[in-house]
Amino acid sequence: MNSLTIDRRELLENPSPRVPIVLCLDVSGSMRGSRINELNRGVGLFIDSLKKDEIACSSASLAVVTFSTGANLIQNFTTIERIVDATNIPATNGQTHLGAGVQLALDTLETQKALLKQVGTDYYQPWIVIMTDGSPYGENDSVWLQAAQRCCQLESKKKLVIFPVGIGDGANLQVLGNFSQRRSPIRISQIQFSMFFEWLSKSVSCVSVSRPGSPSIKLPSGMGEWREI
Amino acid sequence: MARNLNKIYLRIAGSSIQGRSHIAHGKPCEDAWHASSVALSDKCRAIVVCDGAGSKPKGKIGAEITSRLMSAWLVERFDSLFCCQDSLEELKQQIVSVIQSEINNHIAAEKSDDSIMDYSCTFLGVVMDKNNRWFACHIGDGGIVAKNTTETFIVSGPCKGEFANVTYFITEPDANKHLNICCNTKPAYSFALFSDGLERNLIQTRTNAIAPALGRILDWLQDNSENAVSLAIENSLKTVFSQNTTDDCTLAILSLVKRKRKHLKKQRPRIKKLKDK
């Protein structure tokens, strides 16, 4: 007779669905000093907060792109537990190639999505968090405009969630506003980095428990009009 | 004249449990499942599993309405399901229409301002007769797996959009585009229908491999009563599956069971007496 119990070893395991998040961070000359220190602290807080949330920790997949003169992928996509040193991001003495940074971030996201499809891992809408304390400098306007257009096209097809963040009084919110049609940029001071990244980690938690059927996912309060995605 | 020495039964078992996240948030189980009654027909039987959309206010009610309606509808129209094979699109539209009409009738009876989308749910259904003809229909996540004498195979796998929290519902205006229907694609004597809470443990996303546990569960009704198997499924959901998911879980099975007729046992003593002589 067939035993009427099952053993866990008879079941399959599939990886948890991922939330791919890329931080696209300005590390130009103006970010040197206390500003980059606070940014690093904020990113560290973000990672630590995610580690404390069991579901969010297994969902979030993080990459970090920095831009000054050119753009660099300093941390490719990895799970939160495996991030070793994303909180030692140095500022450079360079320009502000915002467009190059965003294009590299979007390319990295596309590569990650293709990889997840290939290995059969489900994923939620990817996120890009764009943070700059100034205006594009040293690159043609057409470069950052193209990057902004690409962001908006993906957003309109609901394939990307964009968070444009201006750091300090010098951030050009008019430029940042071109990168998202659904979400106006917010301005934060450097002392608010920690608050912002704590909110971001709670938002990841909201996504990782979201269920089919939601036209939108409610986000935690505290970021003005950024109430849902 | 050859006599059929087998008695054929169509047996059904299943269970639903509330997910841990639902318990934590004070939400009821939003899965529903129904089986057709023997009183309706003992020539064919149906099981239906539905999962109400968690974000919709009346997804649970939509799941209840759909599963109750379709477990009877599939039986009542069994023969006509096979006559429509030349116009599958019409059949899909018919299935979608009958469900959406029933939900709209409910809304009208309640005299509420609800939209049909408030009742969004997925839908999985199988009907089979004693001649082993079967018909399956499915929209959304969750899955339908079947077994025959040589293999266990996926009849209809989870259907989702690009993102993990996007699937399709029977209440959508273009639901017929995402409704999967099939019949008799392979011989099968047993079917399992399950909601998405069990998906990740029963089907490998990358390879479509099926969990060994499901292969065994699909045979439980061969040697055990419906009641015993339903209890066993409930126990498995609560003690094993619930460890791996916080979502509601539902698993229902429909099996064709053959038994030798009892009068054969009475013949054996008579044969012995003849030999003694």
Coordinates of C-alpha atoms in Angstrom, one line a residue:
Chain A
M1 CA 0.0 0.0 0.0
N2 CA 1.2 3.5 -0.8
S3 CA 2.1 5.4 2.4
L4 CA -0.1 8.4 2.9
T5 CA 2.6 10.7 4.0
I6 CA 5.2 12.7 2.1
D7 CA 8.7 13.6 3.0
R8 CA 10.3 17.0 2.3
R9 CA 13.0 15.3 0.3
E10 CA 10.4 14.3 -2.2
L11 CA 9.7 17.9 -3.0
L12 CA 11.5 20.3 -5.4
E13 CA 13.1 23.6 -4.6
N14 CA 13.0 26.6 -6.8
P15 CA 14.9 29.9 -6.2
S16 CA 12.9 32.8 -4.6
P17 CA 11.6 35.4 -7.1
R18 CA 14.1 38.3 -7.2
V19 CA 13.8 42.0 -7.0
P20 CA 16.7 43.3 -9.1
I21 CA 17.8 46.7 -7.8
V22 CA 20.6 48.8 -9.3
L23 CA 21.9 51.9 -7.4
C24 CA 23.2 54.5 -9.9
L25 CA 25.3 56.8 -7.8
D26 CA 27.1 60.1 -8.5
V27 CA 30.7 60.0 -7.3
S28 CA 31.9 63.1 -9.0
G29 CA 34.2 65.6 -7.4
S30 CA 31.4 67.5 -5.6
M31 CA 30.5 64.3 -3.7
R32 CA 33.8 64.2 -1.9
G33 CA 34.1 64.5 1.8
S34 CA 31.2 64.1 4.2
R35 CA 28.7 63.6 1.4
I36 CA 30.2 60.4 0.1
N37 CA 30.7 59.2 3.7
E38 CA 27.0 59.7 4.4
L39 CA 26.1 58.0 1.1
N40 CA 28.3 55.0 2.0
R41 CA 26.6 54.9 5.4
G42 CA 23.2 54.9 3.8
V43 CA 24.0 52.1 1.4
G44 CA 25.4 50.1 4.3
L45 CA 22.2 50.7 6.3
F46 CA 20.1 49.6 3.3
I47 CA 22.0 46.3 3.0
D48 CA 21.8 45.7 6.8
S49 CA 18.1 46.4 6.9
L50 CA 17.5 43.9 4.1
K51 CA 19.5 41.3 5.9
K52 CA 17.2 41.6 8.9
D53 CA 14.1 40.9 6.8
E54 CA 14.0 37.2 5.9
I55 CA 11.8 37.5 2.8
A56 CA 13.3 40.7 1.5
C57 CA 16.8 39.4 2.0
S58 CA 16.2 36.3 -0.2
S59 CA 14.5 38.4 -2.8
A60 CA 16.7 41.5 -3.3
S61 CA 19.4 41.3 -5.8
L62 CA 21.7 44.4 -5.8
A63 CA 24.1 46.0 -8.3
V64 CA 25.9 49.3 -7.9
V65 CA 26.9 51.6 -10.7
T66 CA 28.9 54.8 -10.1
F67 CA 29.4 57.6 -12.5
S68 CA 31.8 60.6 -12.6
T69 CA 34.0 60.8 -15.7
G70 CA 32.5 57.7 -17.4
A71 CA 30.6 55.0 -15.5
N72 CA 31.7 51.9 -13.6
L73 CA 29.9 48.7 -12.5
I74 CA 31.5 48.4 -9.1
Q75 CA 29.2 45.7 -7.9
N76 CA 27.4 43.3 -10.3
F77 CA 24.1 41.7 -9.3
T78 CA 24.4 39.5 -6.2
T79 CA 22.2 38.5 -3.4
I80 CA 22.3 40.6 -0.2
E81 CA 24.0 37.9 1.9
R82 CA 26.9 37.8 -0.6
I83 CA 27.7 41.5 -0.8
V84 CA 31.0 42.1 0.8
D85 CA 32.1 45.6 0.3
A86 CA 29.6 47.9 -1.4
T87 CA 30.0 50.5 1.3
N88 CA 33.4 51.7 0.5
I89 CA 32.6 53.7 -2.5
P90 CA 35.1 56.5 -3.1
A91 CA 34.3 59.8 -4.7
T92 CA 36.6 60.8 -7.6
N93 CA 37.8 64.1 -8.9
G94 CA 35.8 63.6 -12.1
Q95 CA 32.9 65.1 -14.0
T96 CA 29.2 64.0 -13.9
H97 CA 28.4 61.6 -16.8
L98 CA 24.8 61.0 -15.6
G99 CA 23.7 59.6 -19.0
A100 CA 26.6 57.1 -19.1
G101 CA 25.8 55.9 -15.6
V102 CA 22.1 55.3 -16.3
Q103 CA 22.8 53.6 -19.6
L104 CA 25.3 51.2 -17.9
A105 CA 22.8 50.6 -15.1
L106 CA 20.0 49.7 -17.6
D107 CA 22.3 47.5 -19.6
T108 CA 23.3 45.7 -16.4
L109 CA 19.6 45.2 -15.6
E110 CA 18.9 43.7 -19.0
T111 CA 21.8 41.3 -18.7
Q112 CA 20.5 40.2 -15.2
K113 CA 17.0 39.7 -16.5
A114 CA 18.2 37.5 -19.3
L115 CA 20.3 35.5 -16.9
L116 CA 17.3 35.0 -14.5
K117 CA 15.1 33.9 -17.4
Q118 CA 17.8 31.5 -18.5
V119 CA 18.1 29.8 -15.1
G120 CA 14.3 29.8 -14.6
T121 CA 14.2 32.3 -11.7
D122 CA 11.1 34.5 -11.5
Y123 CA 11.6 38.2 -10.8
Y124 CA 9.6 41.3 -10.0
Q125 CA 9.8 44.6 -11.8
P126 CA 13.4 45.8 -11.6
W127 CA 14.3 49.1 -9.8
I128 CA 16.8 51.8 -10.6
V129 CA 17.7 54.4 -8.0
I130 CA 19.4 57.4 -9.6
M131 CA 21.2 59.7 -7.1
T132 CA 23.1 62.8 -8.1
D133 CA 24.0 66.1 -6.4
G134 CA 24.4 68.2 -9.5
S135 CA 23.8 68.4 -13.2
P136 CA 25.3 66.4 -16.1
Y137 CA 28.7 67.8 -16.8
G138 CA 31.3 66.8 -19.4
E139 CA 28.9 64.8 -21.6
N140 CA 26.7 65.8 -24.5
D141 CA 23.1 66.6 -23.5
S142 CA 22.0 64.0 -26.1
V143 CA 23.6 61.3 -24.0
W144 CA 21.6 61.9 -20.8
L145 CA 18.5 62.7 -22.8
Q146 CA 18.7 59.3 -24.5
A147 CA 19.2 57.6 -21.2
A148 CA 16.2 59.5 -19.8
Q149 CA 14.1 58.5 -22.8
R150 CA 15.1 54.9 -22.4
C151 CA 14.0 55.0 -18.8
C152 CA 10.6 56.5 -19.6
Q153 CA 10.0 54.0 -22.4
L154 CA 10.6 51.1 -20.0
E155 CA 8.6 52.7 -17.3
S156 CA 5.6 53.3 -19.6
K157 CA 5.6 49.5 -20.5
K158 CA 5.7 48.8 -16.7
K159 CA 9.1 47.1 -17.1
L160 CA 11.0 49.4 -14.8
V161 CA 10.5 51.3 -11.5
I162 CA 12.6 54.5 -11.3
F163 CA 13.5 56.5 -8.2
P164 CA 15.2 59.8 -9.1
V165 CA 16.9 61.4 -6.1
G166 CA 18.6 64.8 -5.9
I167 CA 21.2 65.2 -3.2
G168 CA 21.5 68.6 -1.6
D169 CA 20.6 72.1 -2.9
G170 CA 22.8 71.8 -6.0
A171 CA 21.0 68.8 -7.5
N172 CA 19.2 69.7 -10.8
L173 CA 15.7 68.3 -10.3
Q174 CA 14.6 69.5 -13.7
V175 CA 17.1 67.2 -15.3
L176 CA 16.3 64.4 -13.0
G177 CA 12.6 64.9 -13.8
N178 CA 13.2 63.7 -17.3
F179 CA 14.0 60.2 -16.1
S180 CA 10.6 59.3 -14.8
Q181 CA 7.1 60.2 -15.9
R182 CA 5.4 58.5 -12.9
R183 CA 7.6 59.7 -10.1
S184 CA 8.8 63.3 -9.6
P185 CA 12.3 63.5 -8.2
I186 CA 12.8 64.2 -4.5
R187 CA 15.5 66.2 -2.9
I188 CA 17.3 64.9 0.2
S189 CA 20.1 66.4 2.2
Q190 CA 23.1 64.3 3.1
I191 CA 21.8 63.8 6.7
Q192 CA 18.7 62.2 5.2
F193 CA 20.5 59.4 3.4
S194 CA 19.9 56.9 6.2
M195 CA 16.2 57.7 6.3
F196 CA 15.9 57.3 2.6
F197 CA 17.7 53.9 2.5
E198 CA 15.7 52.7 5.4
W199 CA 12.5 53.6 3.5
L200 CA 14.0 51.9 0.4
S201 CA 14.6 48.6 2.3
K202 CA 11.0 48.6 3.7
S203 CA 9.8 49.2 0.1
V204 CA 11.7 46.1 -1.0
S205 CA 9.8 44.1 1.7
C206 CA 6.5 45.3 0.3
V207 CA 7.3 44.1 -3.2
S208 CA 8.7 40.7 -2.1
V209 CA 5.4 39.8 -0.5
S210 CA 3.2 41.3 -3.2
R211 CA 0.6 39.1 -4.8
P212 CA -0.8 38.8 -8.3
G213 CA -3.7 41.1 -9.1
S214 CA -2.3 44.3 -7.7
P215 CA -2.5 47.2 -10.1
S216 CA 0.0 48.8 -7.7
I217 CA 2.0 48.1 -4.6
K218 CA 1.7 50.5 -1.7
L219 CA 5.0 51.8 -0.3
P220 CA 5.8 52.9 3.2
S221 CA 5.0 56.6 4.0
G222 CA 7.8 59.1 4.4
M223 CA 8.7 59.9 0.8
G224 CA 6.1 62.4 -0.1
E225 CA 4.3 61.4 -3.3
W226 CA 6.2 58.2 -3.7
R227 CA 3.3 56.1 -2.3
E228 CA 3.1 53.2 -4.7
I229 CA 4.7 51.4 -7.6
Chain B
M1 CA -20.4 -12.7 -24.3
A2 CA -17.4 -11.0 -22.5
R3 CA -18.2 -9.6 -19.2
N4 CA -16.6 -6.5 -17.7
L5 CA -15.0 -8.0 -14.6
N6 CA -14.0 -4.6 -13.3
K7 CA -16.0 -2.1 -11.4
I8 CA -14.9 1.4 -12.2
Y9 CA -15.0 4.3 -9.8
L10 CA -14.1 8.0 -10.2
R11 CA -12.7 9.1 -6.8
I12 CA -11.9 12.6 -5.6
A13 CA -10.0 14.0 -2.7
G14 CA -8.5 17.3 -1.7
S15 CA -7.9 20.0 0.9
S16 CA -7.2 23.7 1.3
I17 CA -5.3 25.4 4.0
Q18 CA -4.9 29.1 5.0
G19 CA -1.4 30.4 4.4
R20 CA 0.8 31.8 7.3
S21 CA 0.8 35.3 5.8
H22 CA -3.0 35.3 5.6
I23 CA -3.2 34.1 9.2
A24 CA -0.7 36.9 10.3
H25 CA -2.8 39.6 8.5
G26 CA -6.2 38.2 9.5
K27 CA -7.1 37.3 6.0
P28 CA -9.1 34.2 5.2
C29 CA -8.0 31.5 2.9
E30 CA -8.6 32.8 -0.6
D31 CA -8.3 29.5 -2.4
A32 CA -11.5 27.5 -3.1
W33 CA -12.0 24.0 -4.5
H34 CA -15.1 22.0 -5.4
A35 CA -15.9 18.5 -6.7
S36 CA -18.9 17.5 -8.7
S37 CA -21.3 15.3 -6.7
V38 CA -22.0 11.7 -7.6
A39 CA -25.6 12.6 -7.5
L40 CA -25.1 14.9 -10.4
S41 CA -23.4 12.1 -12.4
D42 CA -21.5 9.0 -11.6
K43 CA -20.4 8.6 -15.3
C44 CA -18.0 11.5 -15.1
R45 CA -16.7 13.7 -12.3
A46 CA -15.0 17.1 -12.1
I47 CA -12.7 18.9 -9.7
V48 CA -12.0 22.7 -9.8
V49 CA -9.5 24.7 -7.9
C50 CA -9.5 28.6 -7.9
D51 CA -7.3 31.1 -6.2
G52 CA -8.8 34.5 -5.4
A53 CA -6.5 37.5 -6.2
G54 CA -5.1 38.6 -2.8
S55 CA -5.2 42.3 -3.8
K56 CA -8.9 42.2 -4.8
P57 CA -11.5 42.8 -2.2
K58 CA -13.7 39.9 -3.2
G59 CA -11.3 37.5 -4.8
K60 CA -12.3 34.8 -2.3
I61 CA -15.9 35.1 -3.3
G62 CA -14.9 35.0 -7.0
A63 CA -13.0 31.8 -6.3
E64 CA -16.0 30.2 -4.5
I65 CA -18.5 31.1 -7.2
T66 CA -16.2 29.9 -10.0
S67 CA -15.3 26.6 -8.4
R68 CA -18.8 25.7 -7.4
L69 CA -20.2 26.7 -10.8
M70 CA -17.7 24.9 -13.0
S71 CA -17.5 21.7 -11.1
A72 CA -21.1 21.1 -12.1
W73 CA -20.9 22.8 -15.6
L74 CA -18.0 20.6 -16.8
V75 CA -20.0 17.5 -15.9
E76 CA -23.3 18.7 -17.3
R77 CA -21.7 19.5 -20.7
F78 CA -19.1 16.8 -20.8
D79 CA -20.0 15.3 -24.1
S80 CA -20.3 18.7 -25.8
L81 CA -16.8 19.6 -24.7
F82 CA -15.5 16.9 -27.1
C83 CA -17.7 18.0 -30.0
C84 CA -16.2 21.5 -30.0
Q85 CA -12.7 20.5 -30.8
D86 CA -13.0 22.2 -34.2
S87 CA -13.7 25.6 -32.6
L88 CA -11.6 25.7 -29.5
E89 CA -11.7 29.5 -29.5
E90 CA -15.5 29.4 -29.3
L91 CA -15.3 26.9 -26.4
K92 CA -12.8 29.1 -24.6
Q93 CA -15.2 32.1 -25.0
Q94 CA -18.1 30.0 -23.8
I95 CA -16.2 29.0 -20.6
V96 CA -15.2 32.6 -19.9
S97 CA -18.7 33.9 -20.6
V98 CA -20.4 31.4 -18.3
I99 CA -18.1 32.3 -15.4
Q100 CA -18.2 36.0 -15.9
S101 CA -22.0 35.9 -16.2
E102 CA -22.4 34.0 -13.0
I103 CA -20.2 36.6 -11.2
N104 CA -22.1 39.5 -12.7
N105 CA -25.4 37.9 -11.7
H106 CA -24.0 37.7 -8.1
I107 CA -23.1 41.4 -8.2
A108 CA -26.5 42.3 -9.5
A109 CA -28.2 40.2 -6.8
E110 CA -26.1 41.9 -4.2
K111 CA -27.1 45.3 -5.7
S112 CA -23.5 46.5 -5.2
D113 CA -21.2 48.8 -7.2
D114 CA -18.6 46.1 -7.5
S115 CA -16.7 45.6 -10.7
I116 CA -16.2 42.0 -11.9
M117 CA -12.4 42.6 -11.4
D118 CA -13.0 42.8 -7.7
Y119 CA -13.8 39.1 -7.9
S120 CA -10.6 38.2 -9.8
C121 CA -9.4 34.6 -9.4
T122 CA -7.5 31.9 -11.3
F123 CA -9.3 28.8 -12.5
L124 CA -8.1 25.2 -12.9
G125 CA -10.6 22.4 -13.9
V126 CA -10.5 18.8 -14.9
V127 CA -13.4 16.5 -15.8
M128 CA -13.0 12.8 -16.6
D129 CA -15.4 9.9 -17.4
K130 CA -15.3 6.2 -16.8
N131 CA -14.1 5.6 -20.4
N132 CA -11.0 7.6 -19.5
R133 CA -11.9 10.6 -21.6
W134 CA -10.7 13.8 -20.0
F135 CA -10.9 17.6 -20.5
A136 CA -8.8 20.2 -18.7
C137 CA -9.0 24.0 -18.6
H138 CA -6.7 26.5 -16.8
I139 CA -6.0 30.2 -16.5
G140 CA -3.4 31.8 -14.2
D141 CA -0.8 30.3 -11.9
G142 CA -1.0 27.0 -10.2
G143 CA -0.9 23.8 -12.3
I144 CA -2.5 20.6 -13.5
V145 CA -0.4 17.4 -13.5
A146 CA -1.6 13.9 -14.7
K147 CA -0.3 10.3 -14.4
N148 CA -0.6 7.3 -16.6
T149 CA 1.0 3.8 -16.5
T150 CA 4.3 5.1 -17.9
E151 CA 4.8 8.7 -16.8
T152 CA 3.7 11.7 -14.8
F153 CA 3.3 14.8 -16.9
I154 CA 2.3 18.4 -16.9
V155 CA -1.1 19.0 -18.5
S156 CA -1.0 22.8 -17.9
G157 CA 1.7 24.6 -16.1
P158 CA 1.7 28.0 -14.4
C159 CA 0.9 30.9 -16.7
K160 CA 2.3 34.2 -15.7
G161 CA 3.4 37.5 -17.1
E162 CA 7.0 38.6 -17.2
F163 CA 7.0 39.4 -13.5
A164 CA 6.5 37.1 -10.5
N165 CA 3.5 39.0 -9.2
V166 CA 1.7 39.1 -12.5
T167 CA -0.7 36.4 -13.6
Y168 CA -4.0 36.1 -15.5
F169 CA -7.5 35.9 -14.1
I170 CA -10.8 34.5 -15.5
T171 CA -12.5 37.8 -14.8
E172 CA -10.3 39.8 -17.3
P173 CA -11.9 41.1 -20.5
D174 CA -9.4 39.1 -22.7
A175 CA -9.3 36.0 -20.4
N176 CA -10.0 33.7 -23.4
K177 CA -6.5 34.7 -24.7
H178 CA -4.8 33.2 -21.7
L179 CA -7.2 30.3 -21.0
N180 CA -5.5 27.0 -21.8
I181 CA -7.8 24.0 -22.7
C182 CA -6.9 20.5 -23.7
C183 CA -8.3 17.0 -23.8
N184 CA -7.0 13.5 -24.2
T185 CA -3.6 14.6 -25.2
K186 CA -2.2 11.5 -23.5
P187 CA -3.9 8.7 -21.6
A188 CA -4.2 9.5 -17.9
Y189 CA -5.9 7.9 -15.0
S190 CA -5.2 10.4 -12.3
F191 CA -5.1 14.3 -12.1
A192 CA -3.8 16.7 -9.5
L193 CA -4.8 20.4 -9.5
F194 CA -2.9 22.8 -7.2
S195 CA -2.8 26.5 -6.5
D196 CA 0.4 28.6 -6.7
G197 CA 1.2 28.1 -3.0
L198 CA 2.4 24.6 -4.0
E199 CA 3.9 25.4 -7.4
R200 CA 7.5 25.9 -6.3
N201 CA 7.6 22.6 -4.5
L202 CA 5.9 20.5 -7.2
I203 CA 7.3 21.8 -10.5
Q204 CA 10.9 22.8 -11.3
T205 CA 10.6 26.1 -13.2
R206 CA 13.7 25.6 -15.3
T207 CA 13.2 22.0 -16.4
N208 CA 9.5 21.3 -15.8
A209 CA 10.5 18.3 -13.7
I210 CA 7.7 17.1 -11.4
A211 CA 8.3 16.4 -7.7
P212 CA 8.4 12.6 -6.8
A213 CA 5.9 13.3 -4.0
L214 CA 3.2 14.3 -6.6
G215 CA 3.7 11.0 -8.5
R216 CA 2.9 9.1 -5.3
I217 CA 0.0 11.4 -4.3
L218 CA -1.6 10.7 -7.7
D219 CA -1.9 7.0 -6.7
W220 CA -3.2 7.5 -3.3
L221 CA -6.9 7.0 -4.3
Q222 CA -6.1 3.6 -5.9
D223 CA -5.9 1.9 -2.5
N224 CA -7.4 4.3 -0.1
S225 CA -10.8 5.9 0.5
E226 CA -11.6 9.5 -0.5
N227 CA -11.9 10.5 3.2
A228 CA -8.5 9.0 4.1
V229 CA -6.8 10.6 1.2
S230 CA -8.4 14.0 1.9
L231 CA -7.1 13.8 5.4
A232 CA -3.7 12.8 4.2
I233 CA -3.5 15.8 1.8
E234 CA -4.6 18.1 4.6
N235 CA -1.9 16.7 6.8
S236 CA 0.7 17.1 4.1
L237 CA -0.3 20.7 3.4
K238 CA -0.1 21.6 7.1
T239 CA 3.1 19.7 8.1
V240 CA 5.3 19.7 5.0
F241 CA 4.2 22.2 2.3
S242 CA 3.4 25.0 4.7
Q243 CA 7.0 25.0 5.8
N244 CA 8.0 26.3 2.4
T245 CA 5.4 28.9 1.7
T246 CA 3.4 31.5 3.5
D247 CA 0.7 31.4 0.9
D248 CA -2.7 29.5 0.9
C249 CA -2.3 26.0 -0.4
T250 CA -4.8 23.8 -2.2
L251 CA -4.4 20.3 -3.7
A252 CA -7.2 18.2 -5.2
I253 CA -7.0 14.9 -7.1
L254 CA -9.3 13.0 -9.4
S255 CA -8.6 9.4 -10.1
L256 CA -10.0 6.5 -12.1
V257 CA -10.0 3.4 -10.0
K258 CA -10.7 -0.1 -11.2
R259 CA -11.7 -3.0 -8.8
K260 CA -12.5 -6.6 -9.6
R261 CA -16.1 -7.4 -9.1
K262 CA -16.8 -9.0 -5.7
H263 CA -18.8 -12.0 -7.1
L264 CA -15.5 -13.5 -8.4
K265 CA -14.6 -14.3 -4.9
K266 CA -17.8 -16.4 -4.4
Q267 CA -17.0 -18.5 -7.5
R268 CA -13.7 -19.9 -6.1
P269 CA -15.2 -22.3 -3.6
R270 CA -17.3 -23.9 -6.4
I271 CA -14.3 -24.5 -8.5
K272 CA -12.5 -26.3 -5.6
K273 CA -15.5 -28.7 -5.1
L274 CA -15.4 -29.8 -8.7
K275 CA -11.7 -30.7 -8.4
D276 CA -12.3 -32.8 -5.2
K277 CA -14.7 -34.9 -7.2

